[in-house]
Amino acid sequence: MLPFRVVYHEDYDLHLGAHVFPSQKFRLIRDALVSEGVAGARDFLVPESAENVDVLRVHSDAWVNKLLHDKLTMTERMRLEIPSSPETVRAFWLAAGGSILAGQRALEDGFAANLTGGFHHAYADHGEGFCMLHDVAIAIRRLQADGAIRTAIVVDTDVHQGNGTAAIFSGDASVFSLSIHQENNYPLPKELSDLDIGLEDRTGDDEYLVRLEKGLVASLEKFQADIAFYVGGADPFLEDQLGGLAVTIDGLKARDRLVFEHLRKRGIPIAMTLAGGYARRVEDTVRIHVNAIRVAAEIARGESRSAPA
Ligand SMILES: [Zn+2]
């Protein structure tokens, strides 16, 4: 049904119980894609957990060992802001494996989505803000190690700055980090991305889209990317509990279309991840991500229709 593959594992759920992070959203998005006829069973791929050799291209031995052997200090647990359990740790390893697979499929099919991931607050040696491992960085390093890509751009539209991404790829000319976010929000202080677009509180659709397009076009003009990882957070939404922007559901759909069209126009494969989304009604978060998949499918089909048979 879809012109690309969607990566999903039933153990993506972080098992957080009553928490502002609705980690049941991964399953809800998958179910909505199927029940609305957007995707069929054959469109889904089941990832393997990332191998430790892949994780260790990004993260320190010490951090990986602490996660695997449940040895986090109290300070480390507090920075994560989520409880750590074997199921949660496994879900992050699966998310990283899923982003590797989405990257590989994007190189083949032009587009792929991982229905989790975008854990952009994880650093090499610690986790924070609900993020234990940086799945996108792990995927980029794996694709580079395989010789499948040389360069990558991370386009991060989550309402919170991609501080882990900026820190991990700081000084690395092979990866360009673009983050458009609410300036006056977590994380404080911020890291330096290759391009940061810090927005005022309550920025709405029109200004959001203008600033994003300007920044994205400028980035793509100066940086040749072999792949784009899209960290497409749902939390710039005006009813988000952890966000302070005022972008509507239609505005977010226009955002995703804008990002996908500019990348596709330049022939850059796109691997999409979800990142944050804390709408008061979880169905709004689900709707925003389902819309992203619908928009990607429309664009991919439009291109294939115009191609010679
Ligand atoms: Zn966020």
mmCIF file of C-alpha atoms and ligand atoms in Angstrom:
data_model
loop_
_atom_site.group_PDB
_atom_site.id
_atom_site.type_symbol
_atom_site.label_atom_id
_atom_site.label_comp_id
_atom_site.label_asym_id
_atom_site.label_seq_id
_atom_site.Cartn_x
_atom_site.Cartn_y
_atom_site.Cartn_z
ATOM 1 C CA MET A 1 0.000 0.000 0.000
ATOM 2 C CA LEU A 2 2.812 2.417 0.864
ATOM 3 C CA PRO A 3 5.542 3.327 -1.647
ATOM 4 C CA PHE A 4 8.146 2.808 1.129
ATOM 5 C CA ARG A 5 8.620 0.771 4.303
ATOM 6 C CA VAL A 6 7.787 1.594 7.892
ATOM 7 C CA VAL A 7 9.888 0.099 10.684
ATOM 8 C CA TYR A 8 8.072 -0.997 13.835
ATOM 9 C CA HIS A 9 8.581 -3.442 16.701
ATOM 10 C CA GLU A 10 5.961 -4.309 19.294
ATOM 11 C CA ASP A 11 8.567 -3.811 22.020
ATOM 12 C CA TYR A 12 9.177 -0.144 21.094
ATOM 13 C CA ASP A 13 6.943 0.750 24.043
ATOM 14 C CA LEU A 14 9.180 2.202 26.775
ATOM 15 C CA HIS A 15 6.837 0.845 29.493
ATOM 16 C CA LEU A 16 6.787 4.102 31.421
ATOM 17 C CA GLY A 17 3.339 3.700 32.973
ATOM 18 C CA ALA A 18 1.691 6.987 33.940
ATOM 19 C CA HIS A 19 4.259 9.421 32.483
ATOM 20 C CA VAL A 20 4.029 12.548 30.339
ATOM 21 C CA PHE A 21 5.859 10.570 27.610
ATOM 22 C CA PRO A 22 3.046 8.517 26.041
ATOM 23 C CA SER A 23 5.190 5.614 24.893
ATOM 24 C CA GLN A 24 2.082 3.666 23.899
ATOM 25 C CA LYS A 25 1.971 6.161 20.998
ATOM 26 C CA PHE A 26 4.235 3.932 18.900
ATOM 27 C CA ARG A 27 1.603 1.178 18.856
ATOM 28 C CA LEU A 28 -1.250 3.673 18.416
ATOM 29 C CA ILE A 29 0.442 5.161 15.333
ATOM 30 C CA ARG A 30 1.005 1.718 13.862
ATOM 31 C CA ASP A 31 -2.622 0.749 14.527
ATOM 32 C CA ALA A 32 -3.935 4.008 13.005
ATOM 33 C CA LEU A 33 -1.851 3.509 9.844
ATOM 34 C CA VAL A 34 -3.397 0.049 9.420
ATOM 35 C CA SER A 35 -7.001 0.871 10.427
ATOM 36 C CA GLU A 36 -7.081 3.946 8.177
ATOM 37 C CA GLY A 37 -5.784 1.943 5.227
ATOM 38 C CA VAL A 38 -2.584 3.998 4.924
ATOM 39 C CA ALA A 39 -0.347 0.957 5.389
ATOM 40 C CA GLY A 40 -0.797 -2.797 5.014
ATOM 41 C CA ALA A 41 0.899 -5.592 6.923
ATOM 42 C CA ARG A 42 3.531 -5.979 4.166
ATOM 43 C CA ASP A 43 4.651 -2.362 4.504
ATOM 44 C CA PHE A 44 6.090 -2.977 7.978
ATOM 45 C CA LEU A 45 9.598 -4.178 8.734
ATOM 46 C CA VAL A 46 10.599 -5.571 12.130
ATOM 47 C CA PRO A 47 14.046 -4.371 13.258
ATOM 48 C CA GLU A 48 16.680 -6.211 15.257
ATOM 49 C CA SER A 49 18.233 -4.591 18.313
ATOM 50 C CA ALA A 50 21.290 -2.526 17.449
ATOM 51 C CA GLU A 51 24.499 -4.421 18.035
ATOM 52 C CA ASN A 52 26.809 -3.059 20.700
ATOM 53 C CA VAL A 53 29.511 -2.433 18.092
ATOM 54 C CA ASP A 54 27.058 0.005 16.445
ATOM 55 C CA VAL A 55 26.085 1.659 19.729
ATOM 56 C CA LEU A 56 29.739 2.043 20.731
ATOM 57 C CA ARG A 57 30.568 4.096 17.618
ATOM 58 C CA VAL A 58 28.615 6.878 19.357
ATOM 59 C CA HIS A 59 28.396 6.111 23.070
ATOM 60 C CA SER A 60 31.096 5.577 25.685
ATOM 61 C CA ASP A 61 31.859 2.124 27.096
ATOM 62 C CA ALA A 62 31.012 3.423 30.551
ATOM 63 C CA TRP A 63 27.548 4.656 29.571
ATOM 64 C CA VAL A 64 26.671 1.484 27.661
ATOM 65 C CA ASN A 65 27.812 -0.712 30.545
ATOM 66 C CA LYS A 66 25.789 1.280 33.045
ATOM 67 C CA LEU A 67 22.658 0.925 30.926
ATOM 68 C CA LEU A 68 23.133 -2.785 30.278
ATOM 69 C CA HIS A 69 23.926 -3.644 33.887
ATOM 70 C CA ASP A 70 21.487 -1.301 35.601
ATOM 71 C CA LYS A 71 24.275 0.702 37.253
ATOM 72 C CA LEU A 72 22.993 4.258 36.776
ATOM 73 C CA THR A 73 23.683 6.703 39.579
ATOM 74 C CA MET A 74 20.848 8.703 41.112
ATOM 75 C CA THR A 75 22.009 11.817 39.244
ATOM 76 C CA GLU A 76 22.015 9.913 35.947
ATOM 77 C CA ARG A 77 18.492 8.622 36.613
ATOM 78 C CA MET A 78 17.257 12.127 37.400
ATOM 79 C CA ARG A 79 18.721 13.552 34.196
ATOM 80 C CA LEU A 80 16.961 10.867 32.160
ATOM 81 C CA GLU A 81 13.604 11.734 33.713
ATOM 82 C CA ILE A 82 12.311 8.254 32.907
ATOM 83 C CA PRO A 83 12.608 5.086 34.972
ATOM 84 C CA SER A 84 15.140 2.527 33.770
ATOM 85 C CA SER A 85 14.118 -1.110 33.450
ATOM 86 C CA PRO A 86 15.386 -3.968 31.258
ATOM 87 C CA GLU A 87 12.337 -3.433 28.982
ATOM 88 C CA THR A 88 13.107 0.272 28.621
ATOM 89 C CA VAL A 89 16.778 -0.347 27.864
ATOM 90 C CA ARG A 90 15.809 -2.963 25.272
ATOM 91 C CA ALA A 91 13.368 -0.506 23.683
ATOM 92 C CA PHE A 92 16.205 1.995 23.145
ATOM 93 C CA TRP A 93 18.423 -0.691 21.585
ATOM 94 C CA LEU A 94 15.505 -1.640 19.321
ATOM 95 C CA ALA A 95 14.918 2.024 18.430
ATOM 96 C CA ALA A 96 18.560 2.311 17.385
ATOM 97 C CA GLY A 97 18.287 -0.870 15.323
ATOM 98 C CA GLY A 98 15.108 0.547 13.791
ATOM 99 C CA SER A 99 16.794 3.797 12.788
ATOM 100 C CA ILE A 100 19.680 1.848 11.215
ATOM 101 C CA LEU A 101 17.142 -0.177 9.216
ATOM 102 C CA ALA A 102 15.171 2.952 8.262
ATOM 103 C CA GLY A 103 18.396 4.569 7.033
ATOM 104 C CA GLN A 104 19.267 1.507 4.951
ATOM 105 C CA ARG A 105 15.775 1.349 3.449
ATOM 106 C CA ALA A 106 15.701 5.078 2.766
ATOM 107 C CA LEU A 107 18.851 4.660 0.656
ATOM 108 C CA GLU A 108 17.039 1.983 -1.384
ATOM 109 C CA ASP A 109 13.518 3.425 -1.571
ATOM 110 C CA GLY A 110 14.033 7.172 -1.135
ATOM 111 C CA PHE A 111 12.044 7.294 2.085
ATOM 112 C CA ALA A 112 11.560 5.194 5.218
ATOM 113 C CA ALA A 113 10.110 5.814 8.654
ATOM 114 C CA ASN A 114 10.987 4.400 12.049
ATOM 115 C CA LEU A 115 7.905 4.569 14.300
ATOM 116 C CA THR A 116 10.042 5.554 17.295
ATOM 117 C CA GLY A 117 13.472 7.167 17.656
ATOM 118 C CA GLY A 118 14.627 10.716 17.301
ATOM 119 C CA PHE A 119 16.081 10.473 20.819
ATOM 120 C CA HIS A 120 18.055 13.640 20.249
ATOM 121 C CA HIS A 121 18.870 14.542 23.873
ATOM 122 C CA ALA A 122 21.184 11.536 24.395
ATOM 123 C CA TYR A 123 24.904 12.393 24.586
ATOM 124 C CA ALA A 124 27.879 10.098 24.036
ATOM 125 C CA ASP A 125 28.421 9.593 27.770
ATOM 126 C CA HIS A 126 25.025 10.214 29.360
ATOM 127 C CA GLY A 127 21.321 10.346 28.660
ATOM 128 C CA GLU A 128 18.812 13.057 29.438
ATOM 129 C CA GLY A 129 15.318 14.274 28.627
ATOM 130 C CA PHE A 130 13.767 10.785 28.102
ATOM 131 C CA CYS A 131 16.668 9.705 25.822
ATOM 132 C CA MET A 132 19.091 6.869 26.723
ATOM 133 C CA LEU A 133 20.710 6.272 23.320
ATOM 134 C CA HIS A 134 21.012 8.561 20.284
ATOM 135 C CA ASP A 135 19.451 6.265 17.676
ATOM 136 C CA VAL A 136 19.949 8.714 14.791
ATOM 137 C CA ALA A 137 23.664 9.190 15.505
ATOM 138 C CA ILE A 138 24.079 5.421 15.807
ATOM 139 C CA ALA A 139 22.391 4.971 12.417
ATOM 140 C CA ILE A 140 24.523 7.656 10.731
ATOM 141 C CA ARG A 141 27.757 6.181 12.087
ATOM 142 C CA ARG A 142 26.726 2.692 10.969
ATOM 143 C CA LEU A 143 25.891 3.859 7.426
ATOM 144 C CA GLN A 144 29.202 5.709 7.271
ATOM 145 C CA ALA A 145 31.099 2.643 8.572
ATOM 146 C CA ASP A 146 29.417 0.525 5.867
ATOM 147 C CA GLY A 147 30.468 3.033 3.210
ATOM 148 C CA ALA A 148 26.776 3.491 2.330
ATOM 149 C CA ILE A 149 26.976 7.263 2.908
ATOM 150 C CA ARG A 150 29.663 9.846 3.450
ATOM 151 C CA THR A 151 27.557 12.773 4.693
ATOM 152 C CA ALA A 152 24.239 13.264 6.469
ATOM 153 C CA ILE A 153 21.994 16.116 7.507
ATOM 154 C CA VAL A 154 19.822 15.913 10.616
ATOM 155 C CA VAL A 155 16.715 18.053 10.217
ATOM 156 C CA ASP A 156 15.246 18.389 13.702
ATOM 157 C CA THR A 157 11.852 20.072 14.067
ATOM 158 C CA ASP A 158 11.113 18.888 17.602
ATOM 159 C CA VAL A 159 10.162 21.837 19.841
ATOM 160 C CA HIS A 160 13.237 21.130 22.005
ATOM 161 C CA GLN A 161 16.723 21.741 20.661
ATOM 162 C CA GLY A 162 18.647 18.651 19.501
ATOM 163 C CA ASN A 163 21.416 19.171 22.031
ATOM 164 C CA GLY A 164 22.717 15.593 21.911
ATOM 165 C CA THR A 165 22.923 15.708 18.116
ATOM 166 C CA ALA A 166 24.808 19.022 18.208
ATOM 167 C CA ALA A 167 27.278 17.739 20.815
ATOM 168 C CA ILE A 168 27.907 14.354 19.184
ATOM 169 C CA PHE A 169 28.548 15.851 15.729
ATOM 170 C CA SER A 170 30.327 18.990 16.931
ATOM 171 C CA GLY A 171 33.415 19.577 14.771
ATOM 172 C CA ASP A 172 32.421 16.780 12.354
ATOM 173 C CA ALA A 173 32.194 18.222 8.848
ATOM 174 C CA SER A 174 30.463 15.078 7.538
ATOM 175 C CA VAL A 175 27.222 15.686 9.470
ATOM 176 C CA PHE A 176 25.165 18.889 9.385
ATOM 177 C CA SER A 177 22.785 19.509 12.291
ATOM 178 C CA LEU A 178 19.789 21.794 11.817
ATOM 179 C CA SER A 179 17.474 22.414 14.771
ATOM 180 C CA ILE A 180 14.352 24.607 14.763
ATOM 181 C CA HIS A 181 12.988 24.868 18.285
ATOM 182 C CA GLN A 182 11.497 27.080 20.974
ATOM 183 C CA GLU A 183 14.358 29.172 22.351
ATOM 184 C CA ASN A 184 12.874 29.557 25.818
ATOM 185 C CA ASN A 185 12.499 25.851 26.639
ATOM 186 C CA TYR A 186 14.533 22.797 27.637
ATOM 187 C CA PRO A 187 17.470 22.274 27.117
ATOM 188 C CA LEU A 188 19.109 25.196 28.903
ATOM 189 C CA PRO A 189 21.819 26.052 28.104
ATOM 190 C CA LYS A 190 21.737 24.865 24.498
ATOM 191 C CA GLU A 191 24.510 23.329 22.411
ATOM 192 C CA LEU A 192 25.645 24.832 19.126
ATOM 193 C CA SER A 193 24.127 23.109 16.065
ATOM 194 C CA ASP A 194 25.382 23.900 12.556
ATOM 195 C CA LEU A 195 22.159 25.894 12.244
ATOM 196 C CA ASP A 196 19.935 26.791 15.184
ATOM 197 C CA ILE A 197 16.619 28.533 14.623
ATOM 198 C CA GLY A 198 15.396 29.577 18.064
ATOM 199 C CA LEU A 199 11.761 30.685 17.979
ATOM 200 C CA GLU A 200 9.869 33.009 20.302
ATOM 201 C CA ASP A 201 7.156 31.591 22.573
ATOM 202 C CA ARG A 202 3.797 31.065 20.842
ATOM 203 C CA THR A 203 5.219 31.255 17.309
ATOM 204 C CA GLY A 204 2.397 30.241 14.938
ATOM 205 C CA ASP A 205 2.133 28.503 11.548
ATOM 206 C CA ASP A 206 3.093 31.312 9.190
ATOM 207 C CA GLU A 207 6.264 32.442 10.881
ATOM 208 C CA TYR A 208 7.249 28.871 11.737
ATOM 209 C CA LEU A 209 7.042 27.751 8.114
ATOM 210 C CA VAL A 210 8.856 30.808 6.746
ATOM 211 C CA ARG A 211 11.749 30.451 9.218
ATOM 212 C CA LEU A 212 12.015 26.700 8.634
ATOM 213 C CA GLU A 213 12.050 26.996 4.849
ATOM 214 C CA LYS A 214 14.658 29.740 4.884
ATOM 215 C CA GLY A 215 16.948 27.739 7.188
ATOM 216 C CA LEU A 216 16.464 24.444 5.386
ATOM 217 C CA VAL A 217 17.117 25.910 1.929
ATOM 218 C CA ALA A 218 20.233 27.754 3.143
ATOM 219 C CA SER A 219 21.535 24.540 4.755
ATOM 220 C CA LEU A 220 20.926 22.436 1.649
ATOM 221 C CA GLU A 221 22.611 25.015 -0.555
ATOM 222 C CA LYS A 222 25.842 24.834 1.398
ATOM 223 C CA PHE A 223 25.862 21.173 2.470
ATOM 224 C CA GLN A 224 25.756 18.117 0.160
ATOM 225 C CA ALA A 225 23.909 15.411 2.103
ATOM 226 C CA ASP A 226 23.845 11.747 1.087
ATOM 227 C CA ILE A 227 20.890 11.146 3.440
ATOM 228 C CA ALA A 228 18.622 13.171 5.715
ATOM 229 C CA PHE A 229 17.429 11.986 9.090
ATOM 230 C CA TYR A 230 14.210 13.787 9.946
ATOM 231 C CA VAL A 231 13.577 14.207 13.667
ATOM 232 C CA GLY A 232 9.943 15.221 13.219
ATOM 233 C CA GLY A 233 8.685 15.917 16.729
ATOM 234 C CA ALA A 234 4.967 16.467 17.248
ATOM 235 C CA ASP A 235 5.573 18.864 20.126
ATOM 236 C CA PRO A 236 5.572 22.262 18.341
ATOM 237 C CA PHE A 237 1.777 21.650 18.449
ATOM 238 C CA LEU A 238 -0.151 24.417 20.197
ATOM 239 C CA GLU A 239 -1.696 22.018 22.718
ATOM 240 C CA ASP A 240 1.547 20.328 23.689
ATOM 241 C CA GLN A 241 2.163 20.042 27.421
ATOM 242 C CA LEU A 242 5.951 20.426 27.144
ATOM 243 C CA GLY A 243 6.024 22.901 24.271
ATOM 244 C CA GLY A 244 5.283 26.603 24.056
ATOM 245 C CA LEU A 245 4.853 27.154 20.323
ATOM 246 C CA ALA A 246 1.459 27.551 18.638
ATOM 247 C CA VAL A 247 1.684 25.474 15.457
ATOM 248 C CA THR A 248 -1.591 23.807 14.401
ATOM 249 C CA ILE A 249 -2.065 20.244 13.176
ATOM 250 C CA ASP A 250 -2.417 21.610 9.628
ATOM 251 C CA GLY A 251 0.700 23.716 10.164
ATOM 252 C CA LEU A 252 2.651 20.604 11.181
ATOM 253 C CA LYS A 253 1.403 18.793 8.089
ATOM 254 C CA ALA A 254 2.624 21.722 5.980
ATOM 255 C CA ARG A 255 5.939 21.543 7.851
ATOM 256 C CA ASP A 256 6.432 17.874 6.988
ATOM 257 C CA ARG A 257 5.487 18.506 3.348
ATOM 258 C CA LEU A 258 7.943 21.403 3.140
ATOM 259 C CA VAL A 259 10.810 19.336 4.575
ATOM 260 C CA PHE A 260 10.102 16.288 2.405
ATOM 261 C CA GLU A 261 9.653 18.309 -0.806
ATOM 262 C CA HIS A 262 12.892 20.251 -0.425
ATOM 263 C CA LEU A 263 14.849 17.073 0.316
ATOM 264 C CA ARG A 264 13.234 15.030 -2.458
ATOM 265 C CA LYS A 265 13.726 17.811 -4.986
ATOM 266 C CA ARG A 266 17.450 17.437 -4.378
ATOM 267 C CA GLY A 267 17.265 13.644 -4.499
ATOM 268 C CA ILE A 268 18.197 13.235 -0.832
ATOM 269 C CA PRO A 269 16.835 10.021 0.769
ATOM 270 C CA ILE A 270 14.842 10.621 3.960
ATOM 271 C CA ALA A 271 14.740 8.476 7.104
ATOM 272 C CA MET A 272 12.060 9.762 9.426
ATOM 273 C CA THR A 273 11.956 9.330 13.206
ATOM 274 C CA LEU A 274 9.305 10.529 15.667
ATOM 275 C CA ALA A 275 10.971 12.300 18.631
ATOM 276 C CA GLY A 276 8.672 14.092 21.121
ATOM 277 C CA GLY A 277 4.949 14.721 21.327
ATOM 278 C CA TYR A 278 3.043 15.419 24.536
ATOM 279 C CA ALA A 279 -0.331 16.703 23.379
ATOM 280 C CA ARG A 280 -3.017 16.781 26.039
ATOM 281 C CA ARG A 281 -4.905 14.253 23.896
ATOM 282 C CA VAL A 282 -2.591 11.471 22.742
ATOM 283 C CA GLU A 283 -4.750 11.079 19.623
ATOM 284 C CA ASP A 284 -3.492 14.490 18.463
ATOM 285 C CA THR A 285 0.119 13.296 18.726
ATOM 286 C CA VAL A 286 -0.858 10.158 16.800
ATOM 287 C CA ARG A 287 -2.647 12.250 14.138
ATOM 288 C CA ILE A 288 0.402 14.475 13.601
ATOM 289 C CA HIS A 289 2.690 11.477 12.944
ATOM 290 C CA VAL A 290 0.136 9.647 10.779
ATOM 291 C CA ASN A 291 -0.190 12.826 8.709
ATOM 292 C CA ALA A 292 3.576 12.827 8.173
ATOM 293 C CA ILE A 293 3.430 9.305 6.722
ATOM 294 C CA ARG A 294 0.440 10.255 4.541
ATOM 295 C CA VAL A 295 2.257 13.335 3.206
ATOM 296 C CA ALA A 296 5.412 11.315 2.482
ATOM 297 C CA ALA A 297 3.329 8.743 0.599
ATOM 298 C CA GLU A 298 1.595 11.450 -1.456
ATOM 299 C CA ILE A 299 4.920 12.968 -2.426
ATOM 300 C CA ALA A 300 6.483 9.601 -3.277
ATOM 301 C CA ARG A 301 3.463 8.598 -5.395
ATOM 302 C CA GLY A 302 3.364 11.947 -7.153
ATOM 303 C CA GLU A 303 6.960 11.490 -8.197
ATOM 304 C CA SER A 304 6.438 7.922 -9.335
ATOM 305 C CA ARG A 305 3.367 8.978 -11.403
ATOM 306 C CA SER A 306 5.358 11.623 -13.214
ATOM 307 C CA ALA A 307 8.221 9.215 -13.945
ATOM 308 C CA PRO A 308 8.171 7.461 -17.365
ATOM 309 C CA ALA A 309 6.616 3.985 -17.228
HETATM 310 ZN ZN ZN B 1 10.686 17.517 22.266
#
